[in-house]
Amino acid sequence: RTTQPYDFLELNPGQFEDLVRQLATTSEVGWTRAPDPVGRLGSDHGRDIRAIEEVAATGGNPAAEREWRYQVKRYKEIGPSALRDVVREAVPEHSDPPYALITAVACRVSDDGFEAFADEAAKAGITHAELWTRDTLNDKLVLNANARIAAFYFGDGPAVEGTLDKEITAAAFVAHPYHH
């Protein structure tokens, strides 16, 4: 049984990207187009995962759609310079910025890294920027809403709502009719 914290480096890059995409689908965003794995075949133009949010009409403003881009990096470590590069990759030449950029990394990030990410995202014209680190992802996976995702990727059976740990004695195990 897996215990906290989860080690995202155990997952291959595709699995890590799928985990992040599935976590994105459990957010409270009103998706018009659910998060799509657009980067799986390469030449993703800085979009590992892309989704469209529907924004309701308010105060005379018509309903609108906003793009969310997700970049997923399964690195053992990442510094401020590399985080700036991730933003530049997602929004090349600051053209066509999405409403939101979520970058998920499998490692921890320093304070300088968070600052560099936020600074570069602001320069690129991104309204909503989030950096999901190893710790952020672990926090998301312990939520009841994400228990099935944790169980799927890490075999964390007790994380599935309604399951309980049950102690079994060696005598009961040996006496089981299917054990020979």
Short mmCIF file of C-alpha atoms in Angstrom, two decimals:
data_model
loop_
_atom_site.label_atom_id
_atom_site.label_comp_id
_atom_site.label_asym_id
_atom_site.label_seq_id
_atom_site.Cartn_x
_atom_site.Cartn_y
_atom_site.Cartn_z
CA ARG A 1 0.00 0.00 0.00
CA THR A 2 1.34 3.43 -0.95
CA THR A 3 1.65 6.11 1.69
CA GLN A 4 2.24 9.82 1.32
CA PRO A 5 3.99 11.41 -0.36
CA TYR A 6 3.46 9.88 -3.79
CA ASP A 7 6.54 9.62 -5.99
CA PHE A 8 5.58 10.93 -9.42
CA LEU A 9 8.91 9.79 -10.87
CA GLU A 10 7.57 6.21 -10.59
CA LEU A 11 5.18 7.08 -13.42
CA ASN A 12 6.32 7.25 -17.02
CA PRO A 13 5.89 10.65 -18.74
CA GLY A 14 2.60 9.63 -20.39
CA GLN A 15 1.14 8.37 -17.11
CA PHE A 16 2.20 11.56 -15.34
CA GLU A 17 0.53 13.66 -18.04
CA ASP A 18 -2.65 11.54 -17.77
CA LEU A 19 -2.70 11.96 -13.99
CA VAL A 20 -2.47 15.76 -14.34
CA ARG A 21 -5.19 15.79 -17.01
CA GLN A 22 -7.48 13.72 -14.78
CA LEU A 23 -6.85 16.08 -11.86
CA ALA A 24 -7.75 18.97 -14.16
CA THR A 25 -11.09 17.35 -14.94
CA THR A 26 -11.96 17.27 -11.23
CA SER A 27 -11.47 21.02 -10.80
CA GLU A 28 -14.49 23.25 -10.35
CA VAL A 29 -14.04 24.93 -13.74
CA GLY A 30 -17.06 24.91 -16.03
CA TRP A 31 -15.48 23.19 -19.02
CA THR A 32 -17.04 23.66 -22.45
CA ARG A 33 -14.35 21.37 -23.75
CA ALA A 34 -12.83 19.05 -21.16
CA PRO A 35 -9.04 18.82 -20.85
CA ASP A 36 -7.69 17.11 -23.98
CA PRO A 37 -4.27 15.41 -24.16
CA VAL A 38 -3.15 17.40 -27.21
CA GLY A 39 0.59 16.96 -26.59
CA ARG A 40 0.76 13.17 -26.70
CA LEU A 41 1.81 13.00 -30.35
CA GLY A 42 4.46 15.73 -30.26
CA SER A 43 4.55 19.21 -31.82
CA ASP A 44 2.15 20.41 -29.14
CA HIS A 45 3.12 24.10 -29.39
CA GLY A 46 3.41 24.37 -25.61
CA ARG A 47 0.13 22.63 -24.95
CA ASP A 48 0.42 19.23 -23.28
CA ILE A 49 -3.22 19.55 -22.22
CA ARG A 50 -5.74 22.08 -23.47
CA ALA A 51 -9.24 22.88 -22.18
CA ILE A 52 -11.88 25.52 -22.77
CA GLU A 53 -13.84 27.13 -19.95
CA GLU A 54 -17.28 28.65 -20.47
CA VAL A 55 -17.75 32.00 -18.78
CA ALA A 56 -21.37 33.01 -18.25
CA ALA A 57 -22.69 36.35 -19.44
CA THR A 58 -22.58 39.03 -16.75
CA GLY A 59 -23.58 42.67 -16.56
CA GLY A 60 -24.10 43.15 -20.27
CA ASN A 61 -21.01 41.16 -21.22
CA PRO A 62 -21.80 38.20 -23.48
CA ALA A 63 -20.87 34.64 -22.58
CA ALA A 64 -17.29 33.84 -23.55
CA GLU A 65 -14.79 31.01 -23.70
CA ARG A 66 -11.35 31.00 -22.11
CA GLU A 67 -8.46 28.71 -22.96
CA TRP A 68 -6.55 26.83 -20.26
CA ARG A 69 -3.16 25.36 -21.17
CA TYR A 70 -1.36 22.77 -19.09
CA GLN A 71 2.34 22.02 -19.32
CA VAL A 72 3.53 18.83 -17.64
CA LYS A 73 7.18 18.22 -16.74
CA ARG A 74 8.22 15.01 -15.00
CA TYR A 75 11.62 16.28 -13.84
CA LYS A 76 13.65 15.30 -10.76
CA GLU A 77 14.38 19.00 -10.24
CA ILE A 78 13.63 22.30 -11.92
CA GLY A 79 15.04 25.75 -11.28
CA PRO A 80 13.89 29.30 -11.94
CA SER A 81 15.45 29.53 -15.41
CA ALA A 82 13.82 26.30 -16.58
CA LEU A 83 10.44 27.44 -15.22
CA ARG A 84 10.75 30.65 -17.24
CA ASP A 85 11.49 28.48 -20.29
CA VAL A 86 8.32 26.44 -19.67
CA VAL A 87 6.22 29.62 -19.79
CA ARG A 88 8.02 30.83 -22.93
CA GLU A 89 7.39 27.45 -24.56
CA ALA A 90 3.69 27.65 -23.68
CA VAL A 91 3.34 31.21 -24.99
CA PRO A 92 6.02 31.77 -27.63
CA GLU A 93 6.83 35.42 -28.29
CA HIS A 94 3.97 36.31 -25.91
CA SER A 95 1.53 35.88 -28.79
CA ASP A 96 -1.89 34.35 -28.24
CA PRO A 97 -1.74 34.00 -24.45
CA PRO A 98 -4.28 31.65 -22.90
CA TYR A 99 -6.41 32.81 -20.00
CA ALA A 100 -4.74 30.24 -17.75
CA LEU A 101 -1.47 28.36 -17.66
CA ILE A 102 -1.10 25.47 -15.24
CA THR A 103 2.34 23.92 -15.06
CA ALA A 104 2.70 20.62 -13.22
CA VAL A 105 6.12 19.34 -12.17
CA ALA A 106 7.01 16.09 -10.39
CA CYS A 107 9.45 17.77 -8.02
CA ARG A 108 9.63 20.48 -5.40
CA VAL A 109 10.24 24.10 -6.40
CA SER A 110 12.13 26.82 -4.54
CA ASP A 111 10.71 30.21 -3.67
CA ASP A 112 12.84 31.71 -6.46
CA GLY A 113 11.29 29.18 -8.85
CA PHE A 114 7.76 30.22 -7.90
CA GLU A 115 8.69 33.88 -8.33
CA ALA A 116 10.31 33.27 -11.74
CA PHE A 117 7.25 31.33 -12.93
CA ALA A 118 4.80 34.03 -11.78
CA ASP A 119 6.95 36.81 -13.26
CA GLU A 120 7.28 35.13 -16.65
CA ALA A 121 3.56 34.30 -16.75
CA ALA A 122 2.67 37.94 -16.06
CA LYS A 123 5.06 39.09 -18.82
CA ALA A 124 3.36 36.67 -21.22
CA GLY A 125 -0.06 38.19 -20.49
CA ILE A 126 -1.46 35.17 -18.65
CA THR A 127 -4.29 36.14 -16.31
CA HIS A 128 -4.34 32.96 -14.21
CA ALA A 129 -1.12 31.01 -13.59
CA GLU A 130 -0.61 28.08 -11.23
CA LEU A 131 2.45 25.96 -10.55
CA TRP A 132 1.52 22.48 -9.36
CA THR A 133 4.54 20.94 -7.64
CA ARG A 134 5.09 17.53 -6.08
CA ASP A 135 3.57 18.88 -2.88
CA THR A 136 0.57 20.47 -4.63
CA LEU A 137 -0.14 17.24 -6.53
CA ASN A 138 0.08 15.21 -3.32
CA ASP A 139 -2.36 17.64 -1.68
CA LYS A 140 -4.79 17.17 -4.57
CA LEU A 141 -4.53 13.38 -4.45
CA VAL A 142 -5.50 13.13 -0.77
CA LEU A 143 -8.84 14.85 -1.45
CA ASN A 144 -11.80 12.46 -1.48
CA ALA A 145 -12.76 13.72 -4.95
CA ASN A 146 -9.43 12.42 -6.29
CA ALA A 147 -9.23 9.13 -4.36
CA ARG A 148 -9.92 7.02 -7.44
CA ILE A 149 -7.10 8.77 -9.33
CA ALA A 150 -4.68 8.04 -6.48
CA ALA A 151 -5.83 4.43 -6.37
CA PHE A 152 -5.44 3.99 -10.13
CA TYR A 153 -1.90 5.36 -10.37
CA PHE A 154 -0.47 4.29 -7.04
CA GLY A 155 -2.53 1.28 -5.97
CA ASP A 156 -3.69 3.16 -2.91
CA GLY A 157 -6.76 0.98 -2.33
CA PRO A 158 -7.78 2.43 1.03
CA ALA A 159 -7.94 5.83 -0.66
CA VAL A 160 -11.05 4.64 -2.50
CA GLU A 161 -14.08 5.85 -0.61
CA GLY A 162 -15.84 3.02 1.20
CA THR A 163 -12.86 0.69 1.48
CA LEU A 164 -11.40 -0.22 4.85
CA ASP A 165 -8.21 -1.79 6.09
CA LYS A 166 -8.94 -5.29 7.38
CA GLU A 167 -6.38 -7.27 9.25
CA ILE A 168 -6.05 -10.89 8.21
CA THR A 169 -4.23 -13.46 10.29
CA ALA A 170 -1.79 -15.96 8.83
CA ALA A 171 -4.07 -18.81 9.96
CA ALA A 172 -7.05 -17.31 8.14
CA PHE A 173 -4.93 -16.77 5.01
CA VAL A 174 -3.69 -20.39 4.96
CA ALA A 175 -7.18 -21.72 5.70
CA HIS A 176 -8.70 -19.82 2.75
CA PRO A 177 -10.14 -22.33 0.22
CA TYR A 178 -8.34 -20.70 -2.76
CA HIS A 179 -4.92 -20.74 -1.13
CA HIS A 180 -3.00 -23.95 -1.73
#
